[in-house]
mmCIF file of C-alpha atoms in Angstrom:
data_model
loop_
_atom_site.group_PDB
_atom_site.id
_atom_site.type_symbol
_atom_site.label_atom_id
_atom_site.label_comp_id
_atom_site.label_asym_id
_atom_site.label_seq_id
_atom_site.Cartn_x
_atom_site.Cartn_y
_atom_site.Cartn_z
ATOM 1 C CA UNK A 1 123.997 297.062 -17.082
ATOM 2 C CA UNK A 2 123.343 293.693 -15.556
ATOM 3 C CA UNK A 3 126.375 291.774 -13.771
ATOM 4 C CA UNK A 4 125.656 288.464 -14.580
ATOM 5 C CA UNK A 5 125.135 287.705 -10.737
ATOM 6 C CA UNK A 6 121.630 285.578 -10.152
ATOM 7 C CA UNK A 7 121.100 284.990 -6.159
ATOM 8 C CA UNK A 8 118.842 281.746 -7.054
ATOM 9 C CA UNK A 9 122.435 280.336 -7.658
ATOM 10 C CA UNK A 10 123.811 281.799 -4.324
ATOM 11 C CA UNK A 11 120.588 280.115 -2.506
ATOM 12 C CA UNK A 12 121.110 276.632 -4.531
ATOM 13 C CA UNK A 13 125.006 276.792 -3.950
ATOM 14 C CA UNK A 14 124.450 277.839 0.000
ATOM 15 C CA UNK A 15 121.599 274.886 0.408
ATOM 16 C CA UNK A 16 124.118 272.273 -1.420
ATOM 17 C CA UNK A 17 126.301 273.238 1.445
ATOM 18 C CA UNK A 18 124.544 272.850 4.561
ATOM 19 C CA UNK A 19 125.135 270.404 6.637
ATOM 20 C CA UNK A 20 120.961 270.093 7.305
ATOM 21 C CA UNK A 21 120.547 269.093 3.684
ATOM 22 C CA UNK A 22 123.541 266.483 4.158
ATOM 23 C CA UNK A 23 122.923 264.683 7.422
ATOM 24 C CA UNK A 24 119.021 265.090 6.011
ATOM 25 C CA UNK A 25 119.798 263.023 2.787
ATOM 26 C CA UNK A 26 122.033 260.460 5.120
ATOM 27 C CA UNK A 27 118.964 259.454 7.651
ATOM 28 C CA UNK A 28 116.812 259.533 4.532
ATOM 29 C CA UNK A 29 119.232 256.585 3.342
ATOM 30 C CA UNK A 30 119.433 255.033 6.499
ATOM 31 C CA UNK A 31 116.429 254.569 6.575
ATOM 32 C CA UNK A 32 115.210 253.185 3.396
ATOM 33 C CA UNK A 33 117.915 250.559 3.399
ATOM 34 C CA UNK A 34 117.374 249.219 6.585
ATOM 35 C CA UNK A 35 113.689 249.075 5.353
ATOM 36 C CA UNK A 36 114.722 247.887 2.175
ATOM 37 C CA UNK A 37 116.534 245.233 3.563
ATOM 38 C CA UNK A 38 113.683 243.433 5.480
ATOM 39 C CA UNK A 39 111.189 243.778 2.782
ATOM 40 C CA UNK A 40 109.938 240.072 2.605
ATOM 41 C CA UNK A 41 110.475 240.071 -1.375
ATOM 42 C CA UNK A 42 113.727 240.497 -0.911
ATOM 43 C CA UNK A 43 114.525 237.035 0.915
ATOM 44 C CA UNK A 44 114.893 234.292 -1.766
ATOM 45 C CA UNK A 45 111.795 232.171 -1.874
ATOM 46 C CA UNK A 46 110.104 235.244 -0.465
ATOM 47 C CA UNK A 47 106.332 236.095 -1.984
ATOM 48 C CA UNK A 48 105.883 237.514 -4.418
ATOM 49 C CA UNK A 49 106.097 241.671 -5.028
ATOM 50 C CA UNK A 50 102.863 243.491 -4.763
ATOM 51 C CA UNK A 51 101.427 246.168 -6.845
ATOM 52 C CA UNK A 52 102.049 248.572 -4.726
ATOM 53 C CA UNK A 53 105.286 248.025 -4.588
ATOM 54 C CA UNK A 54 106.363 247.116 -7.996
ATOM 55 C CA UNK A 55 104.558 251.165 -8.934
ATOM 56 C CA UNK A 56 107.144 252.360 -6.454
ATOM 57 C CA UNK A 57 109.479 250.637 -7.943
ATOM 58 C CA UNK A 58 110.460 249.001 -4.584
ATOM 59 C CA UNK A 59 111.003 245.648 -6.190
ATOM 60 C CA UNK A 60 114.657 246.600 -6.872
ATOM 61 C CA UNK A 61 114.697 249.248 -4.226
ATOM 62 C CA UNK A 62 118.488 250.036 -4.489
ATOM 63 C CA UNK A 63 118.293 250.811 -8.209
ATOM 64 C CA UNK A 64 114.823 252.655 -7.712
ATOM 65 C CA UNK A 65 114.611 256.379 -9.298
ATOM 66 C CA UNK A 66 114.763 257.236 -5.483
ATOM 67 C CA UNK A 67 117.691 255.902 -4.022
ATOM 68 C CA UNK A 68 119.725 257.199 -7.288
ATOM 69 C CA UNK A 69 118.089 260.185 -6.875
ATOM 70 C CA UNK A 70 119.031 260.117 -2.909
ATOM 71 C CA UNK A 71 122.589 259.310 -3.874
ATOM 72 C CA UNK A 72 123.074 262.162 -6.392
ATOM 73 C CA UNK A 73 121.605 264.237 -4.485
ATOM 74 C CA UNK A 74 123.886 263.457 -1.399
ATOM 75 C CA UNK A 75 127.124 263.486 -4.106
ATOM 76 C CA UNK A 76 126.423 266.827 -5.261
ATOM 77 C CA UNK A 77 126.023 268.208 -1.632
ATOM 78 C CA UNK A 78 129.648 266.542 -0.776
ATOM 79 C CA UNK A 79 130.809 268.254 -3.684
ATOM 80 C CA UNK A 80 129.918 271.344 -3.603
ATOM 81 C CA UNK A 81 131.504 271.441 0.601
ATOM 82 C CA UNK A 82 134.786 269.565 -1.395
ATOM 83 C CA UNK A 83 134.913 272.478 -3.421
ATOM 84 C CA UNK A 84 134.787 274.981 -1.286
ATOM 85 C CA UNK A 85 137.528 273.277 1.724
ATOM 86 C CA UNK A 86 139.637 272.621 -1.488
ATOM 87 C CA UNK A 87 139.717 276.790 -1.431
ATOM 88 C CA UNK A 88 139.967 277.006 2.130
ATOM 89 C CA UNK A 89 142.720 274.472 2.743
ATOM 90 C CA UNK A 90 144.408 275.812 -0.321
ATOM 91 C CA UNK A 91 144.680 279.149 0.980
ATOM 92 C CA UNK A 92 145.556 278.118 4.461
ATOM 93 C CA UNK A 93 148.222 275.983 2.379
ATOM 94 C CA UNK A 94 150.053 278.847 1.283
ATOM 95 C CA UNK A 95 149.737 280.748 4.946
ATOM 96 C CA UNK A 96 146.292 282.644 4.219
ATOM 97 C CA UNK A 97 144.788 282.410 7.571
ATOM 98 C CA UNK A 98 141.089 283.680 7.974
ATOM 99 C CA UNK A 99 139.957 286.399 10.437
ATOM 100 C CA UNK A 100 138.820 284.166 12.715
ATOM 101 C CA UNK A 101 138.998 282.671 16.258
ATOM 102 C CA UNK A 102 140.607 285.209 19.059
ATOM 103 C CA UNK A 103 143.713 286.736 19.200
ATOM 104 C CA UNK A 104 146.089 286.123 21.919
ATOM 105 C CA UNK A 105 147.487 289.095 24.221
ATOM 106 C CA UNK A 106 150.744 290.124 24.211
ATOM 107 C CA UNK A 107 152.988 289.020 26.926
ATOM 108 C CA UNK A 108 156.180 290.885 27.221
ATOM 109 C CA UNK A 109 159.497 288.410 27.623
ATOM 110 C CA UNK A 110 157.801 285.692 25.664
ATOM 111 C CA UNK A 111 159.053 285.247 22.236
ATOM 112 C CA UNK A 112 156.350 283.095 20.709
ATOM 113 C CA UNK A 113 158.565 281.921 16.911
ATOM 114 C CA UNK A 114 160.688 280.105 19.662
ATOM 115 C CA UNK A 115 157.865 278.186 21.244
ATOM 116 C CA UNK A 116 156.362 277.405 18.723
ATOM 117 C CA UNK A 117 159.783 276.385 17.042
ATOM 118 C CA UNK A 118 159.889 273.859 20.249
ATOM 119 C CA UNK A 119 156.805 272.197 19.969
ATOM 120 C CA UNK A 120 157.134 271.145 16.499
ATOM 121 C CA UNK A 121 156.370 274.014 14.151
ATOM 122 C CA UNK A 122 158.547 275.570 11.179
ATOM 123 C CA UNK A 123 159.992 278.930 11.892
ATOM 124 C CA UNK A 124 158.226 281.621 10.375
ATOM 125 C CA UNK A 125 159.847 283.734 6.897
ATOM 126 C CA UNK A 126 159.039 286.958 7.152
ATOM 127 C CA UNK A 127 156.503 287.163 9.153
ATOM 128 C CA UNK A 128 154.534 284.319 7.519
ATOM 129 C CA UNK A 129 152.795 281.620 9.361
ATOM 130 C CA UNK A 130 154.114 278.318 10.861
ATOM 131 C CA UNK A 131 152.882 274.950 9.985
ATOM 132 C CA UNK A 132 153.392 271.555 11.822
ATOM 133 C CA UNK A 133 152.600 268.563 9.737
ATOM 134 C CA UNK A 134 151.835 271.133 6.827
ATOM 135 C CA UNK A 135 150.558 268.439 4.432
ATOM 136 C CA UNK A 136 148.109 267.283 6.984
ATOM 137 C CA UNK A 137 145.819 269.908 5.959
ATOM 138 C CA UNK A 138 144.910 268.461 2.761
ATOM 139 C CA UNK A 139 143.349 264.941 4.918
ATOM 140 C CA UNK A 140 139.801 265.857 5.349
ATOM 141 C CA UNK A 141 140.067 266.973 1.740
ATOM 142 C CA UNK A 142 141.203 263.482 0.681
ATOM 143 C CA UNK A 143 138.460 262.003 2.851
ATOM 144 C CA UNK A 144 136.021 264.145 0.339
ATOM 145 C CA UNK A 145 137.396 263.303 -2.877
ATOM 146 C CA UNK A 146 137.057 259.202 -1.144
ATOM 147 C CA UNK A 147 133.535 259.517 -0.583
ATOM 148 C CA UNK A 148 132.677 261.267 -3.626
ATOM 149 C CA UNK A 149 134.601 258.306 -5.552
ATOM 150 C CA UNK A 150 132.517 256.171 -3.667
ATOM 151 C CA UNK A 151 129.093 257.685 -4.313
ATOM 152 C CA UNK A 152 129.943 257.617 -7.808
ATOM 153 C CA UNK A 153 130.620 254.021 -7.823
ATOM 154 C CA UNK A 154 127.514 253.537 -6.167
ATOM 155 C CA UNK A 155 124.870 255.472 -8.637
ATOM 156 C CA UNK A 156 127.008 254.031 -12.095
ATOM 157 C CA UNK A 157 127.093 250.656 -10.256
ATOM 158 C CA UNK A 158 122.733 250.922 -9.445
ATOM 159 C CA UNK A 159 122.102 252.656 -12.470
ATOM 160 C CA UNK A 160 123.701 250.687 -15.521
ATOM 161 C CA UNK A 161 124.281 247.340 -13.530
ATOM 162 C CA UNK A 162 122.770 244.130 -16.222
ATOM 163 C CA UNK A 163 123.098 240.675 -14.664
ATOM 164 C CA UNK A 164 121.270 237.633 -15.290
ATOM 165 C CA UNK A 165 121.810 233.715 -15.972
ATOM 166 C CA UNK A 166 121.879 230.893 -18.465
ATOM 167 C CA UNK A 167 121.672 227.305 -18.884
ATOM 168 C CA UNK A 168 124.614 225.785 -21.177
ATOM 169 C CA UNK A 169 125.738 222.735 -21.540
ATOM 170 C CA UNK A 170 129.860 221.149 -22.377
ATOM 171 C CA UNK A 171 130.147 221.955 -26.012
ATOM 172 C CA UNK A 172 126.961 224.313 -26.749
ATOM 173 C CA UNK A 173 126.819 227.380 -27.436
ATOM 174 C CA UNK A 174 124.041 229.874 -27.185
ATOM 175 C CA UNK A 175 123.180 233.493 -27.885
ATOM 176 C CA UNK A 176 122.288 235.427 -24.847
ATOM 177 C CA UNK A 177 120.137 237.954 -27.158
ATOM 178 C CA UNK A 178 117.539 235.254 -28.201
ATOM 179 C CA UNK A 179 114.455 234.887 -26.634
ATOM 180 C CA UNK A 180 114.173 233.190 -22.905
ATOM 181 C CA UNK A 181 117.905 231.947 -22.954
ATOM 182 C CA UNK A 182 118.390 234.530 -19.938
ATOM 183 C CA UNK A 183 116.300 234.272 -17.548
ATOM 184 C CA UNK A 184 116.409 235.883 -13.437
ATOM 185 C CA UNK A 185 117.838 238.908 -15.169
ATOM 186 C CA UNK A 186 118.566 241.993 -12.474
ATOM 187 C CA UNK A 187 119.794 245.523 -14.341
ATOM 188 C CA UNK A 188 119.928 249.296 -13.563
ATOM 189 C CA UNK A 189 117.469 252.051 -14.847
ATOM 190 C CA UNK A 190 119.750 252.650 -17.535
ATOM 191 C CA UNK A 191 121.167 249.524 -18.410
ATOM 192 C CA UNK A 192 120.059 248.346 -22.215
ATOM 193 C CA UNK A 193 116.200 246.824 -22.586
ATOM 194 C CA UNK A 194 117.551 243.324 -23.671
ATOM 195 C CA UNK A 195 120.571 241.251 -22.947
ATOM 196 C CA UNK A 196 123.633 241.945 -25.041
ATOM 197 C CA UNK A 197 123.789 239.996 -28.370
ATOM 198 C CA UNK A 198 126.582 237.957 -27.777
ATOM 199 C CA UNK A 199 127.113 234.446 -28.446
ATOM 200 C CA UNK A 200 128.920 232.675 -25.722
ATOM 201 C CA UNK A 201 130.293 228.950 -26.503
ATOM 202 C CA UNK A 202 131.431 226.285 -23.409
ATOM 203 C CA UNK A 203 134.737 225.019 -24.327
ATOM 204 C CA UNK A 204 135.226 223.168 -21.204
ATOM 205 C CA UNK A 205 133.996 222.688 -17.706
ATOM 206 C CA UNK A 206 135.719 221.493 -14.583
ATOM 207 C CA UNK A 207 133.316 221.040 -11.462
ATOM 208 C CA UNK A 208 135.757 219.630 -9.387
ATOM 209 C CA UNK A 209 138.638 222.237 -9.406
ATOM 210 C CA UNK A 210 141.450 222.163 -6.800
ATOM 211 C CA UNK A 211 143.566 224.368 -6.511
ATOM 212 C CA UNK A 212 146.391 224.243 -3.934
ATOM 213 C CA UNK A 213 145.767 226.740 -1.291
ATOM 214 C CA UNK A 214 142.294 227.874 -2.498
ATOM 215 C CA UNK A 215 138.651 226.301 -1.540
ATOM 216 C CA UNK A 216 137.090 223.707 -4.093
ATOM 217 C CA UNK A 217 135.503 225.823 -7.069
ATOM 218 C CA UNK A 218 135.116 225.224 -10.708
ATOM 219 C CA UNK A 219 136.515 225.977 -13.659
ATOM 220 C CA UNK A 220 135.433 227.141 -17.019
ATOM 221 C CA UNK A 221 136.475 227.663 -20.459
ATOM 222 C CA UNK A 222 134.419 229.509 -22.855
ATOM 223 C CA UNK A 223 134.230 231.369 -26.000
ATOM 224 C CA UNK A 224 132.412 234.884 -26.483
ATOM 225 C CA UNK A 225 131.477 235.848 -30.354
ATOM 226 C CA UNK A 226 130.392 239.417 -30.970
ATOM 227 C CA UNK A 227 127.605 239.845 -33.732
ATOM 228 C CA UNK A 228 129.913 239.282 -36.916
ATOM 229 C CA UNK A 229 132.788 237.704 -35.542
#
């Protein structure tokens, strides 16, 4: 009768753990963006991107297959460790301490509840444990669920990001999804082949807006027309 246990999954869930394959994956990123970041492409006016490059897909090295794969790969490490303080913390929580550490002799005369009581800790029910600051436990699990927000952010934000630019003029409208009205366009692995087909209008335009307690900007007005609207 099998049991339904497979130890490849012990090994994958053990690896996704270790500390090694996280601070591994975190110089790994280091690295590449501080390369990234002087790669002479990158500076506007810069040359232009060589074939080497451009088959490593280092043109658009942040949203390359591997910094996304990096930053997954990173995410589901800080997972799987968020996963498994989230039990830890939860049992120490409800006063489920481990076997672990060394145990302090006895000392006759000294009643430990009390001194414990005096620097700051709850007395003890029933023999349980005592906390101080009790909901402090649950901060480096916080700090987790922060980062893995944040990697998150980072791989939809790579991945699916579509930018671009187009000329219009006071009263004109265009549609973005006709040919060569966007142009400088920067997107994500994922994001859609072609620009969206939207027709955008320019009501009005204000180059020389003022506004009191704010830096000279501009101001504009425009309209947006989905297909069939």
């Amino acid at each position: 009768m099998s049991s339904g246990y497979d130890p490849r999954v012990s090994r994958l869930w053990k690896l996704l753990r270790s500390p090694r394959l996280a601070l591994g994956v975190l110089a790994f990123l280091a690295v590449y963006g501080g390369l990234a970041a002087w790669y002479p492409w990158q500076r506007p006016g810069g040359p232009r991107v060589p074939a080497w490059a451009l088959a490593l897909h280092l043109d658009r090295p942040f949203s390359s297959p591997v910094f996304l794969g990096a930053a997954l790969l990173l995410f589901l490490s800080t997972a799987a460790c968020t996963w498994d303080r989230t039990l830890r913390v939860a049992a120490l929580f409800r006063g489920r301490v481990r076997p672990y550490g060394f145990q302090l002799p006895v000392r006759p005369g000294i009643d430990a509840a009390a001194f414990l009581a005096a620097q700051g800790f709850s007395r003890p029910r029933s023999g349980g444990a005592c906390f101080r600051a009790r909901a402090a436990l649950w901060g480096g699990w916080v700090l987790h669920l922060g980062l893995l927000s944040l990697m998150a952010g980072v791989v939809a934000q790579q991945g699916w990001h579509d930018g671009g630019a187009f000329e219009i003029a006071e009263g004109e409208s265009v549609r973005l999804a006709a040919p060569g009205t966007v142009f400088g366009r920067d997107r994500g692995p994922f994001a859609p082949s072609a620009p969206p087909d939207l027709g955008i209008g320019l009501l009005a335009f204000d180059p020389f807006l003022h506004q009191r307690g704010y830096a000279p900007d501009r101001a504009s007005r425009i309209r947006v027309e989905p297909p069939g609207t």
